[in-house]
mmCIF file of C-alpha atoms in Angstrom:
data_model
loop_
_atom_site.group_PDB
_atom_site.id
_atom_site.type_symbol
_atom_site.label_atom_id
_atom_site.label_comp_id
_atom_site.label_asym_id
_atom_site.label_seq_id
_atom_site.Cartn_x
_atom_site.Cartn_y
_atom_site.Cartn_z
ATOM 1 C CA GLN A 1 12.705 12.976 27.989
ATOM 2 C CA VAL A 2 11.582 14.410 24.690
ATOM 3 C CA GLN A 3 13.006 17.413 22.893
ATOM 4 C CA LEU A 4 11.395 19.506 20.163
ATOM 5 C CA GLU A 5 13.805 21.314 17.850
ATOM 6 C CA GLU A 6 12.349 24.082 15.707
ATOM 7 C CA SER A 7 13.835 25.621 12.599
ATOM 8 C CA GLY A 8 12.925 27.763 9.616
ATOM 9 C CA GLY A 9 12.003 31.102 11.102
ATOM 10 C CA GLY A 10 13.349 34.479 10.083
ATOM 11 C CA LEU A 11 12.564 37.712 8.307
ATOM 12 C CA VAL A 12 10.387 37.735 5.205
ATOM 13 C CA GLN A 13 8.654 40.426 3.196
ATOM 14 C CA PRO A 14 4.864 40.654 3.052
ATOM 15 C CA GLY A 15 3.527 38.176 0.508
ATOM 16 C CA GLY A 16 6.498 35.900 0.999
ATOM 17 C CA SER A 17 6.752 32.345 2.277
ATOM 18 C CA LEU A 18 8.495 30.446 5.042
ATOM 19 C CA ARG A 19 8.522 26.823 6.080
ATOM 20 C CA LEU A 20 8.828 25.924 9.743
ATOM 21 C CA SER A 21 9.980 22.504 10.875
ATOM 22 C CA CYS A 22 9.816 20.875 14.294
ATOM 23 C CA ALA A 23 11.570 17.587 14.950
ATOM 24 C CA ALA A 24 10.837 15.565 18.066
ATOM 25 C CA SER A 25 13.430 13.246 19.552
ATOM 26 C CA GLY A 26 13.947 11.203 22.679
ATOM 27 C CA SER A 27 11.806 8.665 24.502
ATOM 28 C CA ILE A 28 9.005 8.551 21.944
ATOM 29 C CA PHE A 29 6.661 5.630 21.440
ATOM 30 C CA SER A 30 4.277 7.602 19.268
ATOM 31 C CA ILE A 31 3.005 11.135 18.801
ATOM 32 C CA ASN A 32 -0.696 11.920 18.778
ATOM 33 C CA ILE A 33 -1.231 15.595 18.055
ATOM 34 C CA MET A 34 1.385 17.984 16.699
ATOM 35 C CA SER A 35 0.645 21.645 16.336
ATOM 36 C CA TYR A 36 1.967 25.157 15.976
ATOM 37 C CA HIS A 37 0.953 28.050 18.172
ATOM 38 C CA ARG A 38 2.087 31.644 18.044
ATOM 39 C CA GLN A 39 2.370 34.596 20.361
ATOM 40 C CA ALA A 40 2.637 38.139 19.105
ATOM 41 C CA PRO A 41 3.913 40.960 21.331
ATOM 42 C CA GLY A 42 1.275 41.938 23.871
ATOM 43 C CA LYS A 43 -1.059 39.127 22.856
ATOM 44 C CA GLN A 44 -1.948 35.692 24.179
ATOM 45 C CA ARG A 45 -0.610 32.533 22.629
ATOM 46 C CA GLU A 46 -2.994 31.186 20.001
ATOM 47 C CA LEU A 47 -3.366 27.975 18.037
ATOM 48 C CA VAL A 48 -2.294 28.313 14.423
ATOM 49 C CA ALA A 49 -2.704 24.770 13.121
ATOM 50 C CA LEU A 50 -2.782 21.204 14.365
ATOM 51 C CA ILE A 51 -2.537 17.761 12.829
ATOM 52 C CA SER A 52 -3.486 14.456 14.379
ATOM 53 C CA ASN A 53 -1.705 11.154 13.875
ATOM 54 C CA GLY A 54 -4.520 10.361 11.450
ATOM 55 C CA ASP A 55 -3.706 13.505 9.452
ATOM 56 C CA ILE A 56 -6.838 15.349 10.537
ATOM 57 C CA VAL A 57 -5.990 19.040 10.382
ATOM 58 C CA ASN A 58 -7.442 22.205 11.830
ATOM 59 C CA TYR A 59 -6.491 25.822 11.235
ATOM 60 C CA ALA A 60 -7.125 29.174 12.801
ATOM 61 C CA ASP A 61 -9.463 31.223 10.632
ATOM 62 C CA SER A 62 -6.766 33.848 10.179
ATOM 63 C CA VAL A 63 -4.440 31.425 8.370
ATOM 64 C CA LYS A 64 -6.869 29.235 6.419
ATOM 65 C CA GLY A 65 -5.941 29.076 2.756
ATOM 66 C CA ARG A 66 -2.445 30.434 3.420
ATOM 67 C CA PHE A 67 -0.819 27.962 5.828
ATOM 68 C CA THR A 68 -0.504 24.193 5.463
ATOM 69 C CA ILE A 69 0.480 21.828 8.251
ATOM 70 C CA SER A 70 1.884 18.370 7.536
ATOM 71 C CA ARG A 71 3.874 15.696 9.323
ATOM 72 C CA ASP A 72 6.336 12.923 8.631
ATOM 73 C CA ASN A 73 5.783 10.213 11.214
ATOM 74 C CA THR A 74 8.937 8.375 10.187
ATOM 75 C CA LYS A 75 10.919 11.446 11.276
ATOM 76 C CA ASN A 76 8.631 12.586 14.130
ATOM 77 C CA THR A 77 8.565 15.941 12.395
ATOM 78 C CA VAL A 78 5.843 18.488 11.738
ATOM 79 C CA TYR A 79 6.007 21.191 9.083
ATOM 80 C CA LEU A 80 4.182 24.472 8.688
ATOM 81 C CA GLN A 81 4.253 25.925 5.200
ATOM 82 C CA MET A 82 3.336 29.603 5.423
ATOM 83 C CA ASN A 83 2.452 31.447 2.231
ATOM 84 C CA SER A 84 1.137 34.944 1.514
ATOM 85 C CA LEU A 85 2.552 36.122 4.807
ATOM 86 C CA LYS A 86 1.210 39.312 6.344
ATOM 87 C CA PRO A 87 2.725 41.658 8.922
ATOM 88 C CA GLU A 88 0.133 40.419 11.418
ATOM 89 C CA ASP A 89 1.675 36.942 11.175
ATOM 90 C CA THR A 90 4.712 38.311 12.989
ATOM 91 C CA ALA A 91 5.099 36.334 16.196
ATOM 92 C CA VAL A 92 7.097 33.735 18.037
ATOM 93 C CA TYR A 93 5.919 30.356 16.771
ATOM 94 C CA TYR A 94 5.896 27.407 19.157
ATOM 95 C CA CYS A 95 5.749 23.742 18.275
ATOM 96 C CA TYR A 96 3.709 21.390 20.467
ATOM 97 C CA ALA A 97 3.519 17.611 20.605
ATOM 98 C CA MET A 98 1.298 15.256 22.582
ATOM 99 C CA VAL A 99 3.666 12.327 23.033
ATOM 100 C CA VAL A 100 3.158 8.781 24.169
ATOM 101 C CA THR A 101 6.495 8.024 25.776
ATOM 102 C CA THR A 102 8.306 4.710 25.697
ATOM 103 C CA ASP A 103 7.002 4.004 29.218
ATOM 104 C CA HIS A 104 3.488 4.605 27.874
ATOM 105 C CA HIS A 105 2.661 7.915 29.489
ATOM 106 C CA PHE A 106 0.908 10.774 27.697
ATOM 107 C CA LYS A 107 2.957 13.950 28.031
ATOM 108 C CA ASP A 108 2.857 17.436 26.530
ATOM 109 C CA TYR A 109 5.984 18.985 25.115
ATOM 110 C CA TRP A 110 6.698 22.458 23.766
ATOM 111 C CA GLY A 111 9.499 23.823 21.668
ATOM 112 C CA LYS A 112 11.415 26.914 22.734
ATOM 113 C CA GLY A 113 9.841 29.034 20.020
ATOM 114 C CA ILE A 114 11.132 30.569 16.834
ATOM 115 C CA LEU A 115 10.664 34.122 15.627
ATOM 116 C CA VAL A 116 8.895 34.917 12.369
ATOM 117 C CA THR A 117 9.000 38.547 11.293
ATOM 118 C CA VAL A 118 7.003 39.771 8.300
ATOM 119 C CA SER A 119 8.146 43.224 7.320
ATOM 120 C CA SER A 120 9.258 45.243 4.339
#
């Protein structure tokens, strides 16, 4: 089994910054893609940013230039640095990992989600 533990959410004023972290642990051989998704009230879950194991990144248009995704493969951890936050960034943020397990199966794992609230 693999667990994803998220941290770093909370309340921030518009224009502020937060850094989310997601650490994967368990029966991990390697991790291909790691990403963050978010779901605002009444809306569908959407991709925010992803990073491959080759450090290829992709961002939603709404966060380009404001958010930066990175990863530390030695710690099986992905980070999302969020700057210039806007009220419309308010959502539950979910971490995702495409894991190759120690028995060499590809499996998808999701974190439980962490709330980010941008409000004055």
